[in-house]
mmCIF file of C-alpha atoms and ligand atoms in Angstrom:
data_model
loop_
_atom_site.group_PDB
_atom_site.id
_atom_site.type_symbol
_atom_site.label_atom_id
_atom_site.label_comp_id
_atom_site.label_asym_id
_atom_site.label_seq_id
_atom_site.Cartn_x
_atom_site.Cartn_y
_atom_site.Cartn_z
ATOM 1 C CA MET A 13 -1.354 -203.729 32.936
ATOM 2 C CA LYS A 14 -5.266 -204.681 32.328
ATOM 3 C CA LYS A 15 -6.286 -207.617 33.739
ATOM 4 C CA ASN A 16 -7.740 -209.544 30.716
ATOM 5 C CA THR A 17 -4.584 -209.284 29.604
ATOM 6 C CA LYS A 18 -3.407 -213.422 27.958
ATOM 7 C CA ILE A 19 0.335 -214.108 28.479
ATOM 8 C CA PRO A 20 0.691 -216.955 26.638
ATOM 9 C CA PHE A 21 3.183 -219.952 27.412
ATOM 10 C CA ASN A 22 4.525 -220.240 23.886
ATOM 11 C CA LYS A 23 3.913 -218.009 20.831
ATOM 12 C CA PRO A 24 5.639 -218.575 17.359
ATOM 13 C CA TYR A 25 7.839 -216.035 16.019
ATOM 14 C CA LEU A 26 7.882 -215.175 12.235
ATOM 15 C CA THR A 27 11.237 -214.126 11.476
ATOM 16 C CA GLY A 28 10.520 -212.382 7.968
ATOM 17 C CA ASN A 29 11.201 -214.347 5.223
ATOM 18 C CA GLU A 30 9.506 -217.510 5.979
ATOM 19 C CA LEU A 31 6.268 -216.916 3.537
ATOM 20 C CA LYS A 32 9.225 -215.641 0.952
ATOM 21 C CA TYR A 33 11.015 -218.749 0.860
ATOM 22 C CA ILE A 34 7.870 -220.958 1.031
ATOM 23 C CA SER A 35 6.988 -218.464 -2.662
ATOM 24 C CA GLN A 36 10.120 -219.834 -3.725
ATOM 25 C CA ALA A 37 10.006 -223.096 -3.483
ATOM 26 C CA ILE A 38 7.258 -223.489 -4.752
ATOM 27 C CA GLU A 39 8.115 -220.532 -8.212
ATOM 28 C CA GLY A 40 10.825 -223.777 -8.380
ATOM 29 C CA GLY A 41 8.442 -226.692 -9.100
ATOM 30 C CA LYS A 42 9.988 -228.486 -6.333
ATOM 31 C CA ILE A 43 7.538 -229.244 -3.321
ATOM 32 C CA SER A 44 8.445 -232.879 -2.095
ATOM 33 C CA GLY A 45 11.496 -233.587 0.438
ATOM 34 C CA GLY A 46 15.306 -233.257 -0.807
ATOM 35 C CA GLY A 47 15.244 -230.495 -2.541
ATOM 36 C CA SER A 48 17.841 -227.244 -2.402
ATOM 37 C CA PHE A 49 15.600 -225.140 1.077
ATOM 38 C CA THR A 50 16.076 -229.314 2.677
ATOM 39 C CA LYS A 51 20.261 -229.058 1.348
ATOM 40 C CA LYS A 52 20.769 -225.384 2.283
ATOM 41 C CA CYS A 53 19.904 -226.475 6.223
ATOM 42 C CA GLN A 54 21.585 -229.386 6.550
ATOM 43 C CA LYS A 55 25.062 -228.302 5.311
ATOM 44 C CA PHE A 56 24.205 -225.233 7.536
ATOM 45 C CA PHE A 57 23.891 -227.233 10.394
ATOM 46 C CA GLN A 58 27.138 -229.800 9.245
ATOM 47 C CA ASN A 59 29.819 -226.113 8.940
ATOM 48 C CA ARG A 60 28.263 -224.475 11.709
ATOM 49 C CA TYR A 61 28.137 -227.330 14.283
ATOM 50 C CA ASP A 62 30.398 -230.172 12.621
ATOM 51 C CA PHE A 63 27.491 -232.689 12.917
ATOM 52 C CA GLY A 64 28.341 -235.478 10.672
ATOM 53 C CA LYS A 65 25.521 -236.176 7.834
ATOM 54 C CA CYS A 66 22.690 -234.155 8.899
ATOM 55 C CA LEU A 67 18.655 -235.374 7.722
ATOM 56 C CA LEU A 68 16.005 -232.876 8.026
ATOM 57 C CA THR A 69 12.936 -235.672 9.193
ATOM 58 C CA THR A 70 9.586 -234.287 10.104
ATOM 59 C CA SER A 71 9.610 -234.719 13.723
ATOM 60 C CA CYS A 72 12.535 -235.293 16.213
ATOM 61 C CA THR A 73 9.957 -237.967 16.850
ATOM 62 C CA ASP A 74 11.251 -239.387 13.791
ATOM 63 C CA ALA A 75 14.570 -238.904 14.391
ATOM 64 C CA LEU A 76 14.402 -241.077 16.780
ATOM 65 C CA GLU A 77 12.647 -243.555 15.554
ATOM 66 C CA MET A 78 15.294 -243.821 12.568
ATOM 67 C CA ALA A 79 17.718 -243.869 14.793
ATOM 68 C CA ALA A 80 16.703 -246.707 16.623
ATOM 69 C CA ILE A 81 16.384 -248.136 13.165
ATOM 70 C CA LEU A 82 19.274 -247.921 12.017
ATOM 71 C CA ILE A 83 20.987 -249.461 15.072
ATOM 72 C CA ASN A 84 19.266 -251.863 14.369
ATOM 73 C CA ILE A 85 17.256 -252.457 17.956
ATOM 74 C CA GLN A 86 15.826 -255.644 18.215
ATOM 75 C CA PRO A 87 12.794 -257.070 20.535
ATOM 76 C CA GLY A 88 14.489 -257.564 24.251
ATOM 77 C CA ASP A 89 17.270 -254.397 23.551
ATOM 78 C CA GLU A 90 17.650 -252.874 26.377
ATOM 79 C CA VAL A 91 18.200 -249.099 26.365
ATOM 80 C CA ILE A 92 18.809 -246.582 28.912
ATOM 81 C CA MET A 93 17.706 -243.550 29.709
ATOM 82 C CA PRO A 94 15.660 -240.937 31.170
ATOM 83 C CA SER A 95 12.274 -241.114 32.477
ATOM 84 C CA TYR A 96 11.974 -237.282 33.105
ATOM 85 C CA THR A 97 11.927 -236.393 29.108
ATOM 86 C CA PHE A 98 8.953 -236.864 26.239
ATOM 87 C CA VAL A 99 6.790 -239.980 25.154
ATOM 88 C CA SER A 100 8.638 -240.045 21.819
ATOM 89 C CA THR A 101 12.111 -240.718 23.549
ATOM 90 C CA ALA A 102 10.679 -243.791 24.543
ATOM 91 C CA ASN A 103 8.298 -245.132 22.039
ATOM 92 C CA ALA A 104 10.504 -244.814 18.974
ATOM 93 C CA PHE A 105 12.723 -247.878 20.970
ATOM 94 C CA VAL A 106 9.950 -249.313 22.347
ATOM 95 C CA LEU A 107 8.341 -249.466 18.661
ATOM 96 C CA ARG A 108 11.307 -251.719 17.954
ATOM 97 C CA GLY A 109 10.346 -253.835 20.904
ATOM 98 C CA ALA A 110 13.712 -252.117 23.145
ATOM 99 C CA LYS A 111 12.826 -252.260 26.807
ATOM 100 C CA ILE A 112 12.863 -249.403 28.427
ATOM 101 C CA ILE A 113 15.286 -248.687 31.573
ATOM 102 C CA PHE A 114 15.049 -245.134 33.134
ATOM 103 C CA VAL A 115 17.627 -243.630 35.174
ATOM 104 C CA ASP A 116 16.042 -241.263 37.587
ATOM 105 C CA SER A 117 16.990 -237.432 37.301
ATOM 106 C CA ARG A 118 20.214 -235.698 38.890
ATOM 107 C CA GLU A 119 19.153 -233.737 41.916
ATOM 108 C CA ASP A 120 20.312 -230.498 40.701
ATOM 109 C CA HIS A 121 18.905 -230.775 37.725
ATOM 110 C CA PRO A 122 16.321 -232.652 35.686
ATOM 111 C CA GLY A 123 18.749 -233.969 33.196
ATOM 112 C CA MET A 124 19.879 -237.438 34.193
ATOM 113 C CA ASP A 125 21.743 -238.989 36.479
ATOM 114 C CA GLU A 126 25.110 -239.808 35.374
ATOM 115 C CA THR A 127 26.560 -241.624 38.051
ATOM 116 C CA LEU A 128 23.252 -244.179 38.234
ATOM 117 C CA ILE A 129 23.825 -245.721 34.742
ATOM 118 C CA GLU A 130 26.500 -247.842 34.891
ATOM 119 C CA MET A 131 24.565 -250.295 37.012
ATOM 120 C CA LEU A 132 21.851 -250.233 34.859
ATOM 121 C CA ILE A 133 23.525 -251.769 32.328
ATOM 122 C CA THR A 134 23.765 -255.624 30.918
ATOM 123 C CA SER A 135 24.397 -258.032 28.242
ATOM 124 C CA ARG A 136 21.734 -256.670 26.915
ATOM 125 C CA THR A 137 22.380 -253.065 26.605
ATOM 126 C CA LYS A 138 22.424 -251.435 23.428
ATOM 127 C CA ALA A 139 22.091 -247.521 23.984
ATOM 128 C CA ILE A 140 21.955 -244.922 26.113
ATOM 129 C CA VAL A 141 19.688 -242.140 25.337
ATOM 130 C CA PRO A 142 21.010 -238.681 26.779
ATOM 131 C CA VAL A 143 17.912 -236.241 26.660
ATOM 132 C CA HIS A 144 19.813 -232.388 27.400
ATOM 133 C CA TYR A 145 16.868 -231.161 28.961
ATOM 134 C CA ALA A 146 16.276 -227.681 28.926
ATOM 135 C CA GLY A 147 19.845 -227.472 26.304
ATOM 136 C CA VAL A 148 21.961 -227.559 29.454
ATOM 137 C CA ALA A 149 24.328 -230.348 28.231
ATOM 138 C CA CYS A 150 24.621 -233.956 30.337
ATOM 139 C CA ASP A 151 27.202 -235.285 31.159
ATOM 140 C CA MET A 152 29.194 -236.592 28.341
ATOM 141 C CA ASP A 153 32.601 -237.567 29.002
ATOM 142 C CA ILE A 154 30.474 -240.522 31.424
ATOM 143 C CA ILE A 155 28.090 -241.222 29.171
ATOM 144 C CA MET A 156 30.566 -241.411 26.502
ATOM 145 C CA GLY A 157 33.009 -243.516 28.678
ATOM 146 C CA LEU A 158 30.636 -246.040 29.728
ATOM 147 C CA ALA A 159 29.226 -246.262 25.903
ATOM 148 C CA GLN A 160 33.018 -247.178 25.232
ATOM 149 C CA GLN A 161 33.849 -249.318 27.669
ATOM 150 C CA TYR A 162 30.548 -251.357 27.112
ATOM 151 C CA ASN A 163 30.025 -251.389 23.659
ATOM 152 C CA LEU A 164 27.153 -249.123 23.896
ATOM 153 C CA LEU A 165 25.611 -246.923 20.851
ATOM 154 C CA VAL A 166 24.400 -243.050 22.331
ATOM 155 C CA ILE A 167 22.415 -241.105 20.911
ATOM 156 C CA GLU A 168 21.410 -237.504 21.905
ATOM 157 C CA ASP A 169 18.322 -236.215 22.365
ATOM 158 C CA ALA A 170 18.862 -232.677 21.470
ATOM 159 C CA ALA A 171 15.400 -231.598 21.045
ATOM 160 C CA HIS A 172 15.815 -229.289 23.209
ATOM 161 C CA SER A 173 19.078 -228.126 22.531
ATOM 162 C CA ILE A 174 19.861 -226.727 19.340
ATOM 163 C CA ASP A 175 23.535 -224.115 20.043
ATOM 164 C CA SER A 176 24.344 -225.165 23.277
ATOM 165 C CA PHE A 177 27.772 -226.873 23.950
ATOM 166 C CA TYR A 178 29.899 -228.898 26.740
ATOM 167 C CA THR A 179 33.543 -228.845 27.653
ATOM 168 C CA GLY A 180 34.444 -231.761 28.286
ATOM 169 C CA LYS A 181 37.819 -232.029 30.279
ATOM 170 C CA ASP A 182 40.439 -232.100 27.092
ATOM 171 C CA GLY A 183 38.908 -228.288 27.458
ATOM 172 C CA VAL A 184 37.112 -228.799 23.816
ATOM 173 C CA LYS A 185 34.798 -227.688 23.407
ATOM 174 C CA LYS A 186 31.339 -229.123 21.003
ATOM 175 C CA ALA A 187 28.105 -228.242 20.015
ATOM 176 C CA LEU A 188 25.318 -230.506 21.709
ATOM 177 C CA GLY A 189 23.700 -233.236 18.474
ATOM 178 C CA SER A 190 28.352 -233.962 18.288
ATOM 179 C CA ILE A 191 29.070 -235.868 20.677
ATOM 180 C CA GLY A 192 27.464 -238.993 20.874
ATOM 181 C CA HIS A 193 26.924 -241.761 17.505
ATOM 182 C CA LEU A 194 23.417 -240.224 16.307
ATOM 183 C CA ALA A 195 21.634 -236.833 18.342
ATOM 184 C CA ALA A 196 17.796 -236.078 17.132
ATOM 185 C CA PHE A 197 16.711 -232.021 16.834
ATOM 186 C CA SER A 198 13.612 -230.856 17.364
ATOM 187 C CA PHE A 199 11.527 -227.624 15.131
ATOM 188 C CA HIS A 200 8.265 -227.795 17.151
ATOM 189 C CA GLU A 201 6.484 -225.059 16.769
ATOM 190 C CA THR A 202 7.770 -224.639 20.454
ATOM 191 C CA LYS A 203 11.593 -225.290 20.475
ATOM 192 C CA ASN A 204 14.170 -222.165 20.134
ATOM 193 C CA VAL A 205 13.789 -222.398 16.044
ATOM 194 C CA ILE A 206 11.373 -223.942 14.173
ATOM 195 C CA SER A 207 9.198 -225.353 11.146
ATOM 196 C CA GLY A 208 6.060 -226.054 12.537
ATOM 197 C CA GLU A 209 6.746 -229.419 13.139
ATOM 198 C CA GLY A 210 9.948 -230.713 11.747
ATOM 199 C CA GLY A 211 12.988 -232.727 13.502
ATOM 200 C CA MET A 212 16.747 -233.389 12.074
ATOM 201 C CA LEU A 213 19.140 -237.119 12.520
ATOM 202 C CA ALA A 214 22.649 -235.717 13.129
ATOM 203 C CA ILE A 215 24.797 -239.108 12.292
ATOM 204 C CA ASN A 216 28.274 -238.503 13.308
ATOM 205 C CA ASP A 217 29.330 -242.071 13.009
ATOM 206 C CA ALA A 218 30.261 -242.882 9.559
ATOM 207 C CA ARG A 219 29.168 -246.361 9.951
ATOM 208 C CA PHE A 220 25.431 -244.814 9.636
ATOM 209 C CA MET A 221 25.604 -242.584 6.815
ATOM 210 C CA GLU A 222 24.524 -244.833 3.683
ATOM 211 C CA ARG A 223 21.977 -246.978 5.449
ATOM 212 C CA ALA A 224 20.300 -243.742 7.061
ATOM 213 C CA GLU A 225 20.194 -241.942 3.871
ATOM 214 C CA ILE A 226 18.350 -245.628 2.595
ATOM 215 C CA ILE A 227 16.122 -245.419 5.645
ATOM 216 C CA TRP A 228 15.367 -241.962 5.455
ATOM 217 C CA GLU A 229 14.053 -242.561 0.876
ATOM 218 C CA LYS A 230 11.660 -245.191 2.583
ATOM 219 C CA GLY A 231 14.042 -248.149 2.491
ATOM 220 C CA THR A 232 14.912 -247.071 -1.236
ATOM 221 C CA ASN A 233 18.364 -246.002 -2.214
ATOM 222 C CA ARG A 234 17.210 -243.420 -4.208
ATOM 223 C CA SER A 235 18.930 -240.408 -2.710
ATOM 224 C CA ALA A 236 22.531 -242.373 -4.714
ATOM 225 C CA PHE A 237 20.065 -242.772 -7.688
ATOM 226 C CA PHE A 238 19.362 -238.881 -7.614
ATOM 227 C CA ARG A 239 24.007 -238.875 -7.255
ATOM 228 C CA GLY A 240 24.445 -240.806 -10.157
ATOM 229 C CA GLU A 241 26.299 -243.494 -8.259
ATOM 230 C CA VAL A 242 23.667 -245.837 -8.711
ATOM 231 C CA ASP A 243 21.602 -246.550 -12.513
ATOM 232 C CA LYS A 244 18.175 -247.615 -11.300
ATOM 233 C CA TYR A 245 17.079 -247.481 -7.766
ATOM 234 C CA ASN A 246 15.576 -250.356 -5.968
ATOM 235 C CA TRP A 247 13.959 -251.025 -2.248
ATOM 236 C CA VAL A 248 16.961 -252.858 -0.476
ATOM 237 C CA ASP A 249 16.600 -252.051 3.357
ATOM 238 C CA ILE A 250 12.773 -251.316 5.997
ATOM 239 C CA GLY A 251 12.444 -247.378 6.049
ATOM 240 C CA SER A 252 9.687 -244.659 5.809
ATOM 241 C CA SER A 253 9.006 -241.035 4.620
ATOM 242 C CA PHE A 254 11.451 -239.681 6.948
ATOM 243 C CA LEU A 255 12.001 -236.432 4.852
ATOM 244 C CA PRO A 256 9.829 -233.193 5.294
ATOM 245 C CA SER A 257 8.147 -231.771 2.162
ATOM 246 C CA GLU A 258 10.148 -228.565 1.024
ATOM 247 C CA LEU A 259 7.636 -226.015 2.176
ATOM 248 C CA THR A 260 8.673 -227.087 5.527
ATOM 249 C CA ALA A 261 13.173 -226.843 4.750
ATOM 250 C CA ALA A 262 12.375 -223.320 3.169
ATOM 251 C CA PHE A 263 10.399 -221.939 6.651
ATOM 252 C CA LEU A 264 13.412 -223.478 9.089
ATOM 253 C CA TRP A 265 16.030 -221.880 6.587
ATOM 254 C CA ALA A 266 14.296 -218.647 7.169
ATOM 255 C CA GLN A 267 15.023 -219.135 10.853
ATOM 256 C CA LEU A 268 18.250 -220.654 10.366
ATOM 257 C CA GLU A 269 19.041 -217.474 9.092
ATOM 258 C CA ASN A 270 17.880 -215.239 12.002
ATOM 259 C CA LEU A 271 19.466 -218.043 13.796
ATOM 260 C CA GLU A 272 21.907 -215.452 15.885
ATOM 261 C CA LYS A 273 19.243 -212.409 16.638
ATOM 262 C CA ILE A 274 16.585 -215.389 17.954
ATOM 263 C CA GLN A 275 19.219 -216.782 20.271
ATOM 264 C CA SER A 276 20.111 -213.387 21.863
ATOM 265 C CA ARG A 277 16.573 -212.573 22.619
ATOM 266 C CA ARG A 278 16.106 -215.584 23.765
ATOM 267 C CA LEU A 279 18.980 -215.558 26.379
ATOM 268 C CA GLN A 280 18.254 -211.455 27.591
ATOM 269 C CA ILE A 281 14.715 -212.676 28.111
ATOM 270 C CA TRP A 282 15.920 -216.028 29.874
ATOM 271 C CA HIS A 283 18.609 -213.443 32.025
ATOM 272 C CA SER A 284 15.800 -211.179 32.739
ATOM 273 C CA TYR A 285 13.870 -213.792 34.824
ATOM 274 C CA TYR A 286 17.502 -214.838 36.543
ATOM 275 C CA ASP A 287 17.835 -211.532 37.479
ATOM 276 C CA MET A 288 14.872 -210.823 38.406
ATOM 277 C CA LEU A 289 13.800 -213.866 40.134
ATOM 278 C CA LYS A 290 17.461 -214.738 42.062
ATOM 279 C CA LEU A 291 17.348 -211.995 45.057
ATOM 280 C CA GLN A 292 13.798 -213.184 45.837
ATOM 281 C CA VAL A 293 13.766 -217.032 46.014
ATOM 282 C CA LYS A 294 14.152 -218.963 49.140
ATOM 283 C CA ASN A 295 14.578 -222.243 49.103
ATOM 284 C CA ILE A 296 12.697 -222.248 45.243
ATOM 285 C CA ARG A 297 15.325 -223.023 42.670
ATOM 286 C CA LEU A 298 16.654 -221.678 39.426
ATOM 287 C CA PRO A 299 17.698 -223.431 36.742
ATOM 288 C CA LEU A 300 21.627 -224.900 37.375
ATOM 289 C CA ILE A 301 23.942 -224.676 34.167
ATOM 290 C CA PRO A 302 27.118 -226.895 34.827
ATOM 291 C CA ASP A 303 30.593 -225.621 34.272
ATOM 292 C CA PHE A 304 30.508 -227.972 32.305
ATOM 293 C CA ALA A 305 27.514 -226.529 29.789
ATOM 294 C CA THR A 306 26.461 -223.366 27.601
ATOM 295 C CA ASN A 307 23.038 -221.809 27.653
ATOM 296 C CA ASN A 308 20.873 -221.785 24.500
ATOM 297 C CA ALA A 309 18.182 -220.205 26.577
ATOM 298 C CA HIS A 310 15.524 -222.752 25.156
ATOM 299 C CA MET A 311 13.525 -222.365 28.411
ATOM 300 C CA PHE A 312 13.001 -220.423 32.258
ATOM 301 C CA TYR A 313 11.628 -222.982 34.812
ATOM 302 C CA LEU A 314 11.573 -223.211 38.645
ATOM 303 C CA VAL A 315 11.531 -225.877 41.025
ATOM 304 C CA PHE A 316 9.113 -225.432 44.113
ATOM 305 C CA ASN A 317 9.919 -227.583 47.311
ATOM 306 C CA GLU A 318 6.485 -228.829 47.497
ATOM 307 C CA PRO A 319 3.514 -229.277 44.578
ATOM 308 C CA GLY A 320 1.112 -226.575 47.007
ATOM 309 C CA GLN A 321 3.432 -224.060 46.168
ATOM 310 C CA ARG A 322 3.852 -224.377 42.733
ATOM 311 C CA ASP A 323 -0.191 -224.597 41.975
ATOM 312 C CA LEU A 324 0.156 -221.659 44.330
ATOM 313 C CA VAL A 325 2.073 -219.652 41.815
ATOM 314 C CA ILE A 326 0.283 -221.040 38.356
ATOM 315 C CA GLU A 327 -2.948 -220.069 39.755
ATOM 316 C CA SER A 328 -1.322 -216.034 41.524
ATOM 317 C CA LEU A 329 0.202 -216.583 37.803
ATOM 318 C CA LYS A 330 -3.284 -217.048 36.245
ATOM 319 C CA SER A 331 -5.517 -214.257 37.591
ATOM 320 C CA LYS A 332 -3.123 -212.076 36.011
ATOM 321 C CA GLY A 333 -4.146 -213.058 32.539
ATOM 322 C CA ILE A 334 -0.830 -215.042 32.647
ATOM 323 C CA LEU A 335 -0.002 -219.368 31.803
ATOM 324 C CA ALA A 336 2.864 -221.269 33.325
ATOM 325 C CA VAL A 337 3.078 -225.007 33.056
ATOM 326 C CA PHE A 338 4.444 -227.777 34.237
ATOM 327 C CA HIS A 339 6.176 -230.131 31.912
ATOM 328 C CA TYR A 340 7.163 -234.161 31.829
ATOM 329 C CA GLN A 341 5.178 -237.121 33.980
ATOM 330 C CA SER A 342 7.562 -239.645 34.973
ATOM 331 C CA LEU A 343 7.600 -242.190 32.028
ATOM 332 C CA HIS A 344 8.172 -244.826 34.369
ATOM 333 C CA GLU A 345 4.884 -243.956 36.455
ATOM 334 C CA SER A 346 2.804 -243.459 33.030
ATOM 335 C CA PRO A 347 -0.137 -246.502 32.425
ATOM 336 C CA PHE A 348 1.879 -248.116 29.571
ATOM 337 C CA TYR A 349 4.854 -248.813 30.993
ATOM 338 C CA LYS A 350 3.601 -249.626 34.594
ATOM 339 C CA ASP A 351 0.940 -252.179 32.806
ATOM 340 C CA LYS A 352 3.991 -253.784 31.223
ATOM 341 C CA SER A 353 6.774 -253.206 33.646
ATOM 342 C CA GLY A 354 6.150 -252.425 36.915
ATOM 343 C CA THR A 355 6.866 -250.266 39.695
ATOM 344 C CA VAL A 356 10.050 -248.176 40.014
ATOM 345 C CA LYS A 357 10.622 -245.705 42.149
ATOM 346 C CA LEU A 358 12.750 -242.804 41.263
ATOM 347 C CA ASN A 359 12.177 -239.744 43.275
ATOM 348 C CA ASN A 360 14.372 -237.041 42.163
ATOM 349 C CA SER A 361 12.196 -237.968 38.204
ATOM 350 C CA GLU A 362 8.792 -237.425 40.301
ATOM 351 C CA LYS A 363 9.540 -234.292 42.016
ATOM 352 C CA TYR A 364 10.051 -232.857 38.641
ATOM 353 C CA THR A 365 7.146 -233.709 38.135
ATOM 354 C CA ASP A 366 5.042 -232.371 40.547
ATOM 355 C CA CYS A 367 7.180 -229.323 41.194
ATOM 356 C CA LEU A 368 8.955 -227.813 38.635
ATOM 357 C CA LEU A 369 7.081 -225.103 36.377
ATOM 358 C CA ARG A 370 8.292 -223.280 33.183
ATOM 359 C CA LEU A 371 7.475 -219.695 32.498
ATOM 360 C CA PRO A 372 6.036 -218.270 29.163
ATOM 361 C CA PHE A 373 9.275 -218.109 27.051
ATOM 362 C CA PHE A 374 8.766 -216.836 23.089
ATOM 363 C CA TYR A 375 10.765 -214.329 21.523
ATOM 364 C CA GLU A 376 8.216 -211.739 21.309
ATOM 365 C CA LEU A 377 7.652 -211.594 24.905
ATOM 366 C CA GLU A 378 7.908 -208.136 26.764
ATOM 367 C CA ASN A 379 10.425 -206.549 29.436
ATOM 368 C CA LYS A 380 7.516 -205.655 30.918
ATOM 369 C CA THR A 381 5.334 -208.692 31.268
ATOM 370 C CA ILE A 382 8.999 -210.718 31.974
ATOM 371 C CA LYS A 383 8.412 -208.080 35.157
ATOM 372 C CA LEU A 384 5.479 -208.633 35.888
ATOM 373 C CA ILE A 385 5.573 -212.079 35.966
ATOM 374 C CA SER A 386 8.289 -212.314 38.333
ATOM 375 C CA GLU A 387 6.861 -209.612 40.224
ATOM 376 C CA THR A 388 4.002 -211.890 40.384
ATOM 377 C CA ILE A 389 5.794 -215.195 41.679
ATOM 378 C CA ASN A 390 8.333 -212.784 44.367
ATOM 379 C CA GLU A 391 5.020 -211.257 45.488
ATOM 380 C CA THR A 392 3.488 -214.861 45.966
ATOM 381 C CA ILE A 393 6.334 -216.643 47.136
ATOM 382 C CA LYS A 394 8.007 -214.441 49.764
ATOM 383 C CA ASP A 395 5.404 -215.822 52.680
ATOM 384 C CA ILE A 396 6.254 -219.870 51.723
HETATM 385 C C1 LIG B 419 9.552 -231.734 21.737
HETATM 386 C C2 LIG B 419 10.728 -232.727 22.334
HETATM 387 C C3 LIG B 419 10.804 -234.372 21.528
HETATM 388 C C4 LIG B 419 9.970 -234.286 20.290
HETATM 389 O O1 LIG B 419 9.774 -233.637 19.288
HETATM 390 P P1 LIG B 419 9.022 -233.368 17.997
HETATM 391 O O2 LIG B 419 9.655 -232.826 16.719
HETATM 392 O O3 LIG B 419 7.439 -233.043 18.118
HETATM 393 O O4 LIG B 419 8.827 -234.859 17.706
HETATM 394 C C5 LIG B 419 11.168 -235.147 21.767
HETATM 395 N N1 LIG B 419 11.943 -234.638 23.414
HETATM 396 C C6 LIG B 419 11.952 -233.728 23.230
HETATM 397 C C7 LIG B 419 12.978 -233.837 24.885
HETATM 398 C C8 LIG B 419 11.430 -233.468 23.572
HETATM 399 O O5 LIG B 419 11.540 -232.254 24.395
#
């Protein structure tokens, strides 16, 4: 390959029908939210993954903010979540006055260490927010068990987790996002299935279904009005404008129609990386998929022993025009959190911040590029 090759970290994939469906939405004369494309997308998820009620949102961030309103977070309530996550996981609850209690990551996986949760539960704890990192399930038996024992709510941050599953001790295989009381998904352009910006709240606990729709519709009972259940619509609760336009939903529908095609190529890419790297790496970890989890090929990452090793690999990839990137800055070390809550030490989370590297991952990534990336990495690390 030429020296000036430019391989991005991510490239949004268009499946083909996006513009056609957007045109259909425009020609149909209905481009605000809640129309037929929105309904089709929501039904798709309800049917395919056994989610409760699904509501499309403008982002996963918005879905998390809806969740925080829905579970009635009050100032001082405590919410337990991993530190190694995107800022929205925490911010959504902070906006309602919650105090965030961060859990360390697992030693063998960037997801939260489920065994550390129980000791953090207090009389103020309201919710646990597991993040299924890279679409790999947290141990939901442990988390749902604690929720039941201490009367807590579970909101899955399923931003990475479309089409991924968890098998509990009862042997039942459940889709991620169908297990917690609520779950938030993302269709941001960096995720497997995209709509530019976009997200969805899955409401699995029937207690929250009616109110979710009201919060989604700016605190009004407009949805019930359109179904003819009330004769005029009113301001009945707090809420905001959480629903995306039909243009976004039309784009998303084109993607969902091709979900299997997207997933099968992404899995091929993941396994190509794994096979080409696994023989060579010494002491550098490849992604772990525990027995209870499936792999939805959301990302491919490496965990180095030291930050210096990661820097070397980033540099040698960069010299070939390939962009590999690290991931989250641990939230417990963020200026915003430290100023308020002081210093906490979470060793595994800090290790992933310093030593995890994500490789280019997108539908159109070519086999020869995967080979080039893998060979470059193997060459760089063979002496470290
Ligand atoms: C991407 C992401 C989000 C936010 O998704 P948006 O749709 O961009 O708001 C939240 N949590 C995690 C873990 C994410 O990776």
